[in-house]
PDB file of C-alpha atoms in Angstrom:
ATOM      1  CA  UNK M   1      87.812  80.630  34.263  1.00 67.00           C
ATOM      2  CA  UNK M   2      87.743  77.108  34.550  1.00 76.00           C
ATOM      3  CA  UNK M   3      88.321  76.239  38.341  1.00 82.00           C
ATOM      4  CA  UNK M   4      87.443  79.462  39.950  1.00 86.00           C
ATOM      5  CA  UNK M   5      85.164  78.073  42.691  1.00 90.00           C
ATOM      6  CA  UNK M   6      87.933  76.523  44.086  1.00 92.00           C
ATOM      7  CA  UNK M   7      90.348  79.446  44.026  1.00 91.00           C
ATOM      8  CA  UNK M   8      87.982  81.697  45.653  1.00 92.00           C
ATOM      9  CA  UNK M   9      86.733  79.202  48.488  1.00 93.00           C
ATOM     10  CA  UNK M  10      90.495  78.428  48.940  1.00 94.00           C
ATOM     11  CA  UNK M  11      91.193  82.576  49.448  1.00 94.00           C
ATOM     12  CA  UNK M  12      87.453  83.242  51.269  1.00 95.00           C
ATOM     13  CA  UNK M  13      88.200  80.246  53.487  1.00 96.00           C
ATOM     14  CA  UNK M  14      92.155  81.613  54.530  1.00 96.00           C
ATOM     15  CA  UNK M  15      90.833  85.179  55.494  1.00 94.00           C
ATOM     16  CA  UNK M  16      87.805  84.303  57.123  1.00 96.00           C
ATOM     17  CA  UNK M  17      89.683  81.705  59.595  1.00 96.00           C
ATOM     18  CA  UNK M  18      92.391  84.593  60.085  1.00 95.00           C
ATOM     19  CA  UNK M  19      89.913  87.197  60.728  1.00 95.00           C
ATOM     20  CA  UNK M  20      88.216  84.941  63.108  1.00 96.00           C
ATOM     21  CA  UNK M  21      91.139  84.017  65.544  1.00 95.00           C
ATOM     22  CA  UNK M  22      92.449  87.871  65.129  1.00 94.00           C
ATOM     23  CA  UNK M  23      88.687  88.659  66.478  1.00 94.00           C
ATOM     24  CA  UNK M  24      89.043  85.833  69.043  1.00 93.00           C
ATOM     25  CA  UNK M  25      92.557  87.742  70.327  1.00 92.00           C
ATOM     26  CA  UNK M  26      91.337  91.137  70.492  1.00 90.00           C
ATOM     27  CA  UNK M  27      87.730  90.016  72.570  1.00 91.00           C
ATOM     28  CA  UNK M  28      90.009  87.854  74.913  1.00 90.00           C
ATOM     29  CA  UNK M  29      92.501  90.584  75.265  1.00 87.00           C
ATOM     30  CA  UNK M  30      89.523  93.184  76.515  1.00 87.00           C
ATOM     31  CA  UNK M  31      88.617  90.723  78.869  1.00 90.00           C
ATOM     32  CA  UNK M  32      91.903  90.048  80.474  1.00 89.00           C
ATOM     33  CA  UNK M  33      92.570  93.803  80.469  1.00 88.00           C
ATOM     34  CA  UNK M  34      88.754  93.895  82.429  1.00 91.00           C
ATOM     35  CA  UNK M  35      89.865  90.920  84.971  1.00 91.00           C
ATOM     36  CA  UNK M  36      93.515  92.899  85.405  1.00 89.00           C
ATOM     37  CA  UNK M  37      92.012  95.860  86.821  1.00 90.00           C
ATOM     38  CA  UNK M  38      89.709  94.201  88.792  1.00 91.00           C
ATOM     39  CA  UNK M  39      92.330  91.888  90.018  1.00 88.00           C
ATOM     40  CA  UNK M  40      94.079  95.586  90.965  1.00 88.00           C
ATOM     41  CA  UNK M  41      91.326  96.969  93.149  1.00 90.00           C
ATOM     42  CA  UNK M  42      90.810  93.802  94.966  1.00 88.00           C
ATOM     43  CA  UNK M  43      94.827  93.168  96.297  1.00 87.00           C
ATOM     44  CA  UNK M  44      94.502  97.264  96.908  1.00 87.00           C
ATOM     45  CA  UNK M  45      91.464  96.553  99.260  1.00 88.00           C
ATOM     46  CA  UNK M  46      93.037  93.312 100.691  1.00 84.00           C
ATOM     47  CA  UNK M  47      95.956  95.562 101.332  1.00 81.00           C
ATOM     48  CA  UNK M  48      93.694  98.286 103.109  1.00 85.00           C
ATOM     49  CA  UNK M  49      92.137  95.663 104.964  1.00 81.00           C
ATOM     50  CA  UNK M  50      95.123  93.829 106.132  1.00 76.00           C
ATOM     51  CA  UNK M  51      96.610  96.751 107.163  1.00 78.00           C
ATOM     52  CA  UNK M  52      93.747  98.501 109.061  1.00 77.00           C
ATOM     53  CA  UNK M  53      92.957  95.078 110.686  1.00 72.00           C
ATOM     54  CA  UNK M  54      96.784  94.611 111.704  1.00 67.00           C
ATOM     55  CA  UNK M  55      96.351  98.260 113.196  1.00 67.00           C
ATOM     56  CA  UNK M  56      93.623  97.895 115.823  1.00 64.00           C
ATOM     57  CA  UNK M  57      95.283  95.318 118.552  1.00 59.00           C
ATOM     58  CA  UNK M  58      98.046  98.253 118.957  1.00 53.00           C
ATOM     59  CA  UNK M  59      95.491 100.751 119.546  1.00 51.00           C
ATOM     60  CA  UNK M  60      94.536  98.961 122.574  1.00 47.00           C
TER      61      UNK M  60
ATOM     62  CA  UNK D   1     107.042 101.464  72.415  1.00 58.00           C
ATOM     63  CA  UNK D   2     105.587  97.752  72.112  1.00 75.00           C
ATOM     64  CA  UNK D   3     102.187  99.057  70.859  1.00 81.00           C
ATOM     65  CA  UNK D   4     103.729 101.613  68.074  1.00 87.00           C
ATOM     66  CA  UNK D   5     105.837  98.338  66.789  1.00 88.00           C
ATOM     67  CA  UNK D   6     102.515  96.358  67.127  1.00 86.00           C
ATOM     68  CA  UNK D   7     100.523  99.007  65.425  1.00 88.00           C
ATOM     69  CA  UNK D   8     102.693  99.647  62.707  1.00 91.00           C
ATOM     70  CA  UNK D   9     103.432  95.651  62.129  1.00 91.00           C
ATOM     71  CA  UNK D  10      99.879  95.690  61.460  1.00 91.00           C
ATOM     72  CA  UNK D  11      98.836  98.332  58.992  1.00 94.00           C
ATOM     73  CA  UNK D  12     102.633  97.123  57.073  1.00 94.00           C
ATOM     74  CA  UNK D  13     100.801  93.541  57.222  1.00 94.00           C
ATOM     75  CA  UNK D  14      97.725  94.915  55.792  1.00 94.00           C
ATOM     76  CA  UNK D  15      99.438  97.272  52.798  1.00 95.00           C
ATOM     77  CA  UNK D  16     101.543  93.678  52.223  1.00 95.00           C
ATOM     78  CA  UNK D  17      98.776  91.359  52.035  1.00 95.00           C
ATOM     79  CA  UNK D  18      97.228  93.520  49.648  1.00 95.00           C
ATOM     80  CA  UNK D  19      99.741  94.306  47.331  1.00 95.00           C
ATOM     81  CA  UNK D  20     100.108  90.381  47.344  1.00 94.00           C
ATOM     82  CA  UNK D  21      96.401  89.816  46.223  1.00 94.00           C
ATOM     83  CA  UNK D  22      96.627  91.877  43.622  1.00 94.00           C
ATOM     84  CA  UNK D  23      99.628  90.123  42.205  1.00 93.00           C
ATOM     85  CA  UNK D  24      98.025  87.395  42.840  1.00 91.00           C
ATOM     86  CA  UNK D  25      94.609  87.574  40.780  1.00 90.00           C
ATOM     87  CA  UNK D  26      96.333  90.592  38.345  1.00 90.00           C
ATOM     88  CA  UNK D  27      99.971  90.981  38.026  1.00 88.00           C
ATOM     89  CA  UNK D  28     100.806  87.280  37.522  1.00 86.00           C
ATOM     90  CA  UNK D  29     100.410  84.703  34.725  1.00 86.00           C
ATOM     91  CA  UNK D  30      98.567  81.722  34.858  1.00 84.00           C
ATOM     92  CA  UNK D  31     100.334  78.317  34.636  1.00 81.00           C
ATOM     93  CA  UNK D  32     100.113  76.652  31.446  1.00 78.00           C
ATOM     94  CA  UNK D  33      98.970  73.013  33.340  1.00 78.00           C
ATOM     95  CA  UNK D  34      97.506  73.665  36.373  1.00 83.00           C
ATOM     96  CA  UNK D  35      95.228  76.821  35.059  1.00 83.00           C
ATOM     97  CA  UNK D  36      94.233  79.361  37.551  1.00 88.00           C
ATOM     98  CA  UNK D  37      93.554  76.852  40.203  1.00 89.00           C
ATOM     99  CA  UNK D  38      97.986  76.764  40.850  1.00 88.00           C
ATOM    100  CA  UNK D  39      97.324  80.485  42.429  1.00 91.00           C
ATOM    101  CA  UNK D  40      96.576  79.059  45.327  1.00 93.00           C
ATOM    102  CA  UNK D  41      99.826  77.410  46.181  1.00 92.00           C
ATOM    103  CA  UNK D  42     101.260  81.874  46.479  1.00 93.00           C
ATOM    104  CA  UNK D  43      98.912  81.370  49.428  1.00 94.00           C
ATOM    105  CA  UNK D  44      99.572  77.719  50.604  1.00 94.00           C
ATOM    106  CA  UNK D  45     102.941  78.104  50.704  1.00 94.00           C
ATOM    107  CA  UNK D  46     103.683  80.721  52.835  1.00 95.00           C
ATOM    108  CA  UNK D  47     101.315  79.245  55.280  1.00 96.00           C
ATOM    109  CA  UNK D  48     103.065  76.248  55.447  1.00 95.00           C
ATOM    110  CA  UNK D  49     106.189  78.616  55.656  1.00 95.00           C
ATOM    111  CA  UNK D  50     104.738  80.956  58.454  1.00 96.00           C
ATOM    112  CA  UNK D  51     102.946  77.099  60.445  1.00 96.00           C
ATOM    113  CA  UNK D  52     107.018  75.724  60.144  1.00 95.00           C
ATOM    114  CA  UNK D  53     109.016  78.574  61.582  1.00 96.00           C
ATOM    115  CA  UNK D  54     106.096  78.870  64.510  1.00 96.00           C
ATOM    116  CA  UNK D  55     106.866  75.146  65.699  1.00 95.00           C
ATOM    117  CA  UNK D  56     110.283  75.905  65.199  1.00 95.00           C
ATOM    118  CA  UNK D  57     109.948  78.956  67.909  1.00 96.00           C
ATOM    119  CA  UNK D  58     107.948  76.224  69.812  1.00 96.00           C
ATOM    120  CA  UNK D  59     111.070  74.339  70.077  1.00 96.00           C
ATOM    121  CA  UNK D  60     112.969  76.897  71.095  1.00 96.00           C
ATOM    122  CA  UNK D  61     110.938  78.417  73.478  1.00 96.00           C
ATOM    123  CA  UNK D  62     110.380  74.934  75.300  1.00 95.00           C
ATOM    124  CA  UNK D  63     114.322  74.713  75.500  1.00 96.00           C
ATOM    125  CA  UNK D  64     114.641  77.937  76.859  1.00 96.00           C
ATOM    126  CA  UNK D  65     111.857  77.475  79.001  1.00 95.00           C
ATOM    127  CA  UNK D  66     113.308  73.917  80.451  1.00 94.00           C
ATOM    128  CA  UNK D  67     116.692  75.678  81.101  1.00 95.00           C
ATOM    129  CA  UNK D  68     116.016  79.024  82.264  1.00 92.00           C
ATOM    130  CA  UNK D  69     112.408  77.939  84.128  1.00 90.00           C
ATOM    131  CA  UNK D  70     111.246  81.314  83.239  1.00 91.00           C
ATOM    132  CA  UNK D  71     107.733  81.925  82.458  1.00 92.00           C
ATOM    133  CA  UNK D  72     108.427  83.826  79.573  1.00 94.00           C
ATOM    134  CA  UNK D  73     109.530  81.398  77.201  1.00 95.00           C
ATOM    135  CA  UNK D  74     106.313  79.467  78.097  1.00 94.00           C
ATOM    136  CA  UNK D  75     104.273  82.215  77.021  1.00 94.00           C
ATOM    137  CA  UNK D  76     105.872  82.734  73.748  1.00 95.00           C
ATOM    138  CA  UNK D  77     105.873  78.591  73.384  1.00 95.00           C
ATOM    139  CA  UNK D  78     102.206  78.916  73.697  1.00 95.00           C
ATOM    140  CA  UNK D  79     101.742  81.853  71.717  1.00 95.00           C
ATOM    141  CA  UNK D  80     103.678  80.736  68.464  1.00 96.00           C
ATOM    142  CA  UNK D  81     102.218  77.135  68.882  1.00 96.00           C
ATOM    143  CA  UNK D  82      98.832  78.773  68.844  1.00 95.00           C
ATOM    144  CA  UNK D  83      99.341  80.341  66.034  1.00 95.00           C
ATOM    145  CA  UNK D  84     101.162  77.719  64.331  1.00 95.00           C
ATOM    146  CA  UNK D  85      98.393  75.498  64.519  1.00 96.00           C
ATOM    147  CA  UNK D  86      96.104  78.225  62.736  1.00 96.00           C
ATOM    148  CA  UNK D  87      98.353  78.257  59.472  1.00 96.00           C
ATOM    149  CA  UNK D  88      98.854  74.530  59.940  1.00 96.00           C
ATOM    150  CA  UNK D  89      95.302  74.123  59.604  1.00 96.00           C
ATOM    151  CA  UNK D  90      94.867  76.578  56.908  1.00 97.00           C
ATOM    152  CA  UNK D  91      97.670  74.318  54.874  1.00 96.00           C
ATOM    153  CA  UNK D  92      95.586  71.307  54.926  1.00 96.00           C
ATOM    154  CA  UNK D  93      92.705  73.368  53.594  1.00 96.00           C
ATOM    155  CA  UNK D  94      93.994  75.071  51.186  1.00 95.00           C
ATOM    156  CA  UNK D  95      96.264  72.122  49.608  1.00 93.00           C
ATOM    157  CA  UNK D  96      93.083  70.272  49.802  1.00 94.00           C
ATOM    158  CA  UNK D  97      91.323  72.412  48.043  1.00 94.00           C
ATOM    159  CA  UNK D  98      93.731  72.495  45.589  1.00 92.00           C
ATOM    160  CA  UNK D  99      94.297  68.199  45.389  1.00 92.00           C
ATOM    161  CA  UNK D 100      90.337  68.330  44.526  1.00 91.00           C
ATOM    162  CA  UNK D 101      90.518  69.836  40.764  1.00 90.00           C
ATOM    163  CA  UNK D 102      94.166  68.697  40.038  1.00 88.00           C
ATOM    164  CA  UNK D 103      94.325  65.086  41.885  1.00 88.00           C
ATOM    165  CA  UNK D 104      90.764  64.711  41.258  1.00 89.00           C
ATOM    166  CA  UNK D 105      90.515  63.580  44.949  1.00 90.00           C
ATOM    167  CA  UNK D 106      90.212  66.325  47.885  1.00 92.00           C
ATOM    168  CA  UNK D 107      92.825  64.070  50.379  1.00 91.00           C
ATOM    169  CA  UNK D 108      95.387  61.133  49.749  1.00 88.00           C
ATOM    170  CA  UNK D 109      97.696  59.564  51.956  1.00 90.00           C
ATOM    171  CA  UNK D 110     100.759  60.903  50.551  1.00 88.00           C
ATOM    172  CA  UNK D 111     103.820  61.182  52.225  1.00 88.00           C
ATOM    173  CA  UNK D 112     104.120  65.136  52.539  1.00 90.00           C
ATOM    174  CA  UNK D 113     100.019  65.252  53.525  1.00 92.00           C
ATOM    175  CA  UNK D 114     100.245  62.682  56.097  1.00 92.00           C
ATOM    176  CA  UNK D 115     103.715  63.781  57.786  1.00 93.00           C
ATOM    177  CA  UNK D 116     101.402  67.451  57.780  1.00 94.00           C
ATOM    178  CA  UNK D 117      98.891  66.225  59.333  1.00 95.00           C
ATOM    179  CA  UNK D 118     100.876  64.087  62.172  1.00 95.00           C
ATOM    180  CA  UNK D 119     102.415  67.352  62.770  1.00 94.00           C
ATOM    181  CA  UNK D 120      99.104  69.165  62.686  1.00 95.00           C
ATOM    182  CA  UNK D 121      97.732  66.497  65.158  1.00 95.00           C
ATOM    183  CA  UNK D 122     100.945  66.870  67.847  1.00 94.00           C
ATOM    184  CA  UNK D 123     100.447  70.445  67.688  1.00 94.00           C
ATOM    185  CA  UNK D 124      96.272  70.224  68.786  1.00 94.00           C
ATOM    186  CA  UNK D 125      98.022  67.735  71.778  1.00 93.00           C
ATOM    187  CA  UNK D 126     100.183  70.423  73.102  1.00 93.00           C
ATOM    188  CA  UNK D 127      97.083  72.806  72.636  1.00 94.00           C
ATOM    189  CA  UNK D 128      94.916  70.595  74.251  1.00 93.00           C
ATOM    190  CA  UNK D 129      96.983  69.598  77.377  1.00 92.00           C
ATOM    191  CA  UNK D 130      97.447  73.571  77.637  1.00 90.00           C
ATOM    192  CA  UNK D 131      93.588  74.191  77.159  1.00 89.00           C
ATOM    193  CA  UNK D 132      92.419  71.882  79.614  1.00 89.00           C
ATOM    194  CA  UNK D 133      95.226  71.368  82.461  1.00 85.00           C
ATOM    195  CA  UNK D 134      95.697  74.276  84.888  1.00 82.00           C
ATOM    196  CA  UNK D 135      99.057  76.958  84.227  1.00 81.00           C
ATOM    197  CA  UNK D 136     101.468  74.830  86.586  1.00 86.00           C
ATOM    198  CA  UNK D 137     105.386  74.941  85.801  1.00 88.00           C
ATOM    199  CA  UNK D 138     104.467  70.897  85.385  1.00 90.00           C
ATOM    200  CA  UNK D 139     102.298  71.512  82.841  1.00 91.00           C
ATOM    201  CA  UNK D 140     104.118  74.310  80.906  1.00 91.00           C
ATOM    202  CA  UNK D 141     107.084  71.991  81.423  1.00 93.00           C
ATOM    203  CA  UNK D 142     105.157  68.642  79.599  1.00 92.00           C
ATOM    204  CA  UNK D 143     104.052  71.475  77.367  1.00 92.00           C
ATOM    205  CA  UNK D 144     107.862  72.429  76.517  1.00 94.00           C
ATOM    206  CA  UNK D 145     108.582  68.466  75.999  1.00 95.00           C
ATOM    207  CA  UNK D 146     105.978  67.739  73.401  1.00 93.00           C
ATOM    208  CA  UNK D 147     106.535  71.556  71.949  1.00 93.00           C
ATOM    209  CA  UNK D 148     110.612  70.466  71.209  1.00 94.00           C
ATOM    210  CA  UNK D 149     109.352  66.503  70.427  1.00 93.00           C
ATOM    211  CA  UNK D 150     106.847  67.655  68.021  1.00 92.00           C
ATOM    212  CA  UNK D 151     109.566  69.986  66.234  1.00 92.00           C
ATOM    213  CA  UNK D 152     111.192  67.333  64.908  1.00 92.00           C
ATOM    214  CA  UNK D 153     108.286  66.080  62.050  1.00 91.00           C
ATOM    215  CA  UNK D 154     109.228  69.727  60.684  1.00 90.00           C
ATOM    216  CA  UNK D 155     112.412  68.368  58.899  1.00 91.00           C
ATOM    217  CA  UNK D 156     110.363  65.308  58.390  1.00 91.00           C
ATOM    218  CA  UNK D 157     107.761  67.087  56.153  1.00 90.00           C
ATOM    219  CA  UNK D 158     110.230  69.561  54.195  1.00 89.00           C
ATOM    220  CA  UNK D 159     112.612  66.525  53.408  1.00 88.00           C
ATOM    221  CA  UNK D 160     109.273  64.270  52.654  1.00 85.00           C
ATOM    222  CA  UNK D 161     109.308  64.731  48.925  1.00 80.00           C
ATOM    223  CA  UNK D 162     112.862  63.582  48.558  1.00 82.00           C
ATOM    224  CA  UNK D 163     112.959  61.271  50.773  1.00 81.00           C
ATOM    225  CA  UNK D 164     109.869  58.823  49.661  1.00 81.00           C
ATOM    226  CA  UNK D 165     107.758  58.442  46.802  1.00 77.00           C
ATOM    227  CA  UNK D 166     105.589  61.373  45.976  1.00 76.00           C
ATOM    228  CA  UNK D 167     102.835  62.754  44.140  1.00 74.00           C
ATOM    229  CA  UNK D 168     102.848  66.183  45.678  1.00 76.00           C
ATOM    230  CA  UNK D 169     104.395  68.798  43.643  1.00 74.00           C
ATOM    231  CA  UNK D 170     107.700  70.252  44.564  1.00 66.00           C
ATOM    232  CA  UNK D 171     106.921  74.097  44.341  1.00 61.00           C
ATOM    233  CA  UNK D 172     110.064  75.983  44.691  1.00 55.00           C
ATOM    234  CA  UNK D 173     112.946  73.582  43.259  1.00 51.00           C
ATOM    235  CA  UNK D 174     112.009  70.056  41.523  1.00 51.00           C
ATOM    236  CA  UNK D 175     113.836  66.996  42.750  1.00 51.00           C
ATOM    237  CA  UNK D 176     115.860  67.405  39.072  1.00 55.00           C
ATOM    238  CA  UNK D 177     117.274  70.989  41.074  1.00 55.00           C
ATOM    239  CA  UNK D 178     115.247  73.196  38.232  1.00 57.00           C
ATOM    240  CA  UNK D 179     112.427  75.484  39.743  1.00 57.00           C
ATOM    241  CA  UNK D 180     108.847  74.992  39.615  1.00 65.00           C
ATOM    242  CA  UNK D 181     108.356  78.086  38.547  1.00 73.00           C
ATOM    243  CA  UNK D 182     108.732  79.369  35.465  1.00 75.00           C
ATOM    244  CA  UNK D 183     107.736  82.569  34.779  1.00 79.00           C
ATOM    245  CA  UNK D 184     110.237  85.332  37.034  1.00 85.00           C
ATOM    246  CA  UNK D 185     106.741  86.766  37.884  1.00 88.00           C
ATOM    247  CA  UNK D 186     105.681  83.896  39.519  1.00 89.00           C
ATOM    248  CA  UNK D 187     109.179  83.969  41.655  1.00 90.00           C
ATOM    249  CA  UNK D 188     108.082  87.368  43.009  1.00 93.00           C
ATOM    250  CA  UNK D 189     104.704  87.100  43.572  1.00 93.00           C
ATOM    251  CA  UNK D 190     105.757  84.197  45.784  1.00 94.00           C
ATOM    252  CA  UNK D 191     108.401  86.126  47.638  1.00 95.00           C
ATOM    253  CA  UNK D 192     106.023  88.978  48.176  1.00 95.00           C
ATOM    254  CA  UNK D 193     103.522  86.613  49.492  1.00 95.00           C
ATOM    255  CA  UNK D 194     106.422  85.098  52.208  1.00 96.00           C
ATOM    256  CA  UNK D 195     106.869  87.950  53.121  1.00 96.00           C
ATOM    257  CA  UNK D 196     103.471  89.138  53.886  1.00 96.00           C
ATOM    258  CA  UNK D 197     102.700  86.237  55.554  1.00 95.00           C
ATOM    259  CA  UNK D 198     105.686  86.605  57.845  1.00 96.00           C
ATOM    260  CA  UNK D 199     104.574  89.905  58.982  1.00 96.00           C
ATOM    261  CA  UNK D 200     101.108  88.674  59.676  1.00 96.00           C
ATOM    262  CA  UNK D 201     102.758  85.969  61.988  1.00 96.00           C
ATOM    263  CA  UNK D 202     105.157  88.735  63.866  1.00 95.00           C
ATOM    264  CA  UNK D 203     101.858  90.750  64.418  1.00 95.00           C
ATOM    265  CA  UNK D 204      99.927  87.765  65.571  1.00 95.00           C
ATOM    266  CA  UNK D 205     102.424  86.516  67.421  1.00 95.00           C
ATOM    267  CA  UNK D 206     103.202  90.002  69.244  1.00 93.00           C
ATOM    268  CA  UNK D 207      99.278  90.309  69.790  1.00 93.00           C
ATOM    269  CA  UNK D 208      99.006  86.822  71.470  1.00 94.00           C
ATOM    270  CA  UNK D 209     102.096  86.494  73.485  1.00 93.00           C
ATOM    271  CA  UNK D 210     101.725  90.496  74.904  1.00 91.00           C
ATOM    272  CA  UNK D 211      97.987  88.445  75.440  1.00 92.00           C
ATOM    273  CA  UNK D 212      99.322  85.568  77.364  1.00 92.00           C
ATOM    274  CA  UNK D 213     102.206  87.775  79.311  1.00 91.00           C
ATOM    275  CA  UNK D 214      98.934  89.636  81.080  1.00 90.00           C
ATOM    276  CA  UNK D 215      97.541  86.674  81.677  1.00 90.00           C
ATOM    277  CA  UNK D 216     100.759  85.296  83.194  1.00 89.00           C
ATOM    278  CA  UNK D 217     100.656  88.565  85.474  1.00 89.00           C
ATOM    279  CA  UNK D 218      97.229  88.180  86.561  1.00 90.00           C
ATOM    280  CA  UNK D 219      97.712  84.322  87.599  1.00 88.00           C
ATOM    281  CA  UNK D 220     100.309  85.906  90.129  1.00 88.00           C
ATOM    282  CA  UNK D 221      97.851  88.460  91.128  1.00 88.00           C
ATOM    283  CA  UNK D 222      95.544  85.829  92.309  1.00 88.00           C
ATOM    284  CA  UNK D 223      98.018  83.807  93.909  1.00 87.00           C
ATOM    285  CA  UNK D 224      99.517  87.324  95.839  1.00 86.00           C
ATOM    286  CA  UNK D 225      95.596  87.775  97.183  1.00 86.00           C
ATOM    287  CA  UNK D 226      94.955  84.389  97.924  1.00 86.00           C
ATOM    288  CA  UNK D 227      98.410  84.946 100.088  1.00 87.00           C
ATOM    289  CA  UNK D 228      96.751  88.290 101.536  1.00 84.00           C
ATOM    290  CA  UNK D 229      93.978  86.615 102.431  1.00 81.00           C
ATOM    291  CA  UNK D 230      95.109  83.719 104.253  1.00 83.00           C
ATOM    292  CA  UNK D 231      97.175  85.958 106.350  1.00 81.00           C
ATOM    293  CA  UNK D 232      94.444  87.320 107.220  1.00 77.00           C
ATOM    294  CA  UNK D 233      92.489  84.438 108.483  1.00 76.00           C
ATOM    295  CA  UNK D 234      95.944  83.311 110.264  1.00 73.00           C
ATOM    296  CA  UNK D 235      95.778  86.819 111.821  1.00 65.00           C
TER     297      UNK D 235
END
């Protein structure tokens, strides 16, 4: 199995770097996901705000 | 709907890749010359195969993208020429690793290595503009420039071994029009490799450009607040 070294390292080297960036993709993806809803709340609460603020000068 | 295609695209990837392995280091014989060493090539081909048709949906994307001005095609630009340059990379490897027993040498300035790696170093520019510059339409549109200029070493590299002088071998069909494979096994196991690897590169793709579409959607997000809150103050 003259050779083999190379063949392995070749193989070990092509699954590691594709299980790396898959890894890299799925940690970035829960952390968008985290910053979406986030980014949800905070325009709902803007909204609220906005709204309640635009409210009170008619009250008077 | 997206994630059953996604999730299924995956575990099909996974049976795929294995059944290839096993061809691979079982099913298929060794080549007289090269020895055991020429397996690699089931592997560094369809990478090269898989890095190729990414750019190529670079290009596209970046015409789209310059026509339409929709954000989409931006995404999907950056998305396949992400992924691109992860198989791209993985070529030079792996063919390296290979040049080291059979050339003796792990790198040489050969005509197909060194168009790869001019098109390996265009693709880390786009990525690098789009890493450090903010998401503007100017950027994504410089982005969609270089994506479609950048496109055009992919002809350059597949026609590279006819066109100059070469020492790198000619895998699927010699320069005399026979094939470089002999054995019908070897034919298959290559084919089932292309197309494992072309599933892995739908599911990446799909995973990264789903990615950069949220992403896309929380940049206007931030711009709809920042307009909520500047009414505000105004108010």
């Amino acid at each position: 199995m003259e050779h083999f070294g190379y063949l392995f390292g070749a193989y070990s080297i092509i699954f590691a770097v594709i299980f790396i960036y898959v890894l890299f993709i799925w940690r970035r993806q829960a952390e968008l996901e985290r910053e979406l809803r986030a980014m949800e709340e905070r325009i709902k609460t803007l909204k609220l705000e906005s709204t309640s603020s635009a409210a009170k000068p008619m009250e008077k | 709907m997206n994630s059953a295609i996604r999730n299924g695209l995956g575990w099909s990837t996974l049976a795929l890749m294995l059944t290839s392995l096993f061809m691979v280091f079982e099913w298929v014989p060794t080549e007289a010359e090269q020895g055991i060493v020429q397996r690699i090539f089931y592997f560094h081909v369809p990478l090269a195969w898989v890095a190729f048709a990414a750019f190529g949906i670079v290009a596209i994307a970046g015409v789209f993208y310059l026509w339409l001005k929709d954000q989409i095609w931006d995404d999907l630009g950056y998305a396949a020429a992400e992924s691109g340059m992860v198989f791209c990379t993985l070529v030079l490897i792996t063919g390296s690793i290979w040049a080291k027993p059979i050339w003796g040498i792990w790198w040489t300035w050969d005509s197909r290595l060194t168009t790869t790696f001019i098109l390996w170093l265009l693709y880390g520019g786009y990525l690098m503009l789009r890493a450090m510059a903010d998401d503007t339409p100017e950027v994504a549109r410089f982005g969609a420039v270089i994506g479609i200029v950048a496109a055009l070493d992919v002809p350059v590299v597949i026609l590279s071994v006819r066109l100059w002088r070469t020492i790198h071998p000619a895998v699927i069909v010699t320069r005399a029009g026979e094939h470089g494979l002999e054995d019908p096994r070897m034919v298959v196991t290559l084919l089932v490799s292309l197309t494992a690897f072309t599933a892995l590169f739908a599911w990446i793709l799909m995973l990264r450009f789903s990615q950069l579409r949220v992403r896309s959607r929380l940049n206007g997000m931030r711009r709809e607040a920042a307009l909520i809150e500047a009414a505000a103050r105004d108010y």
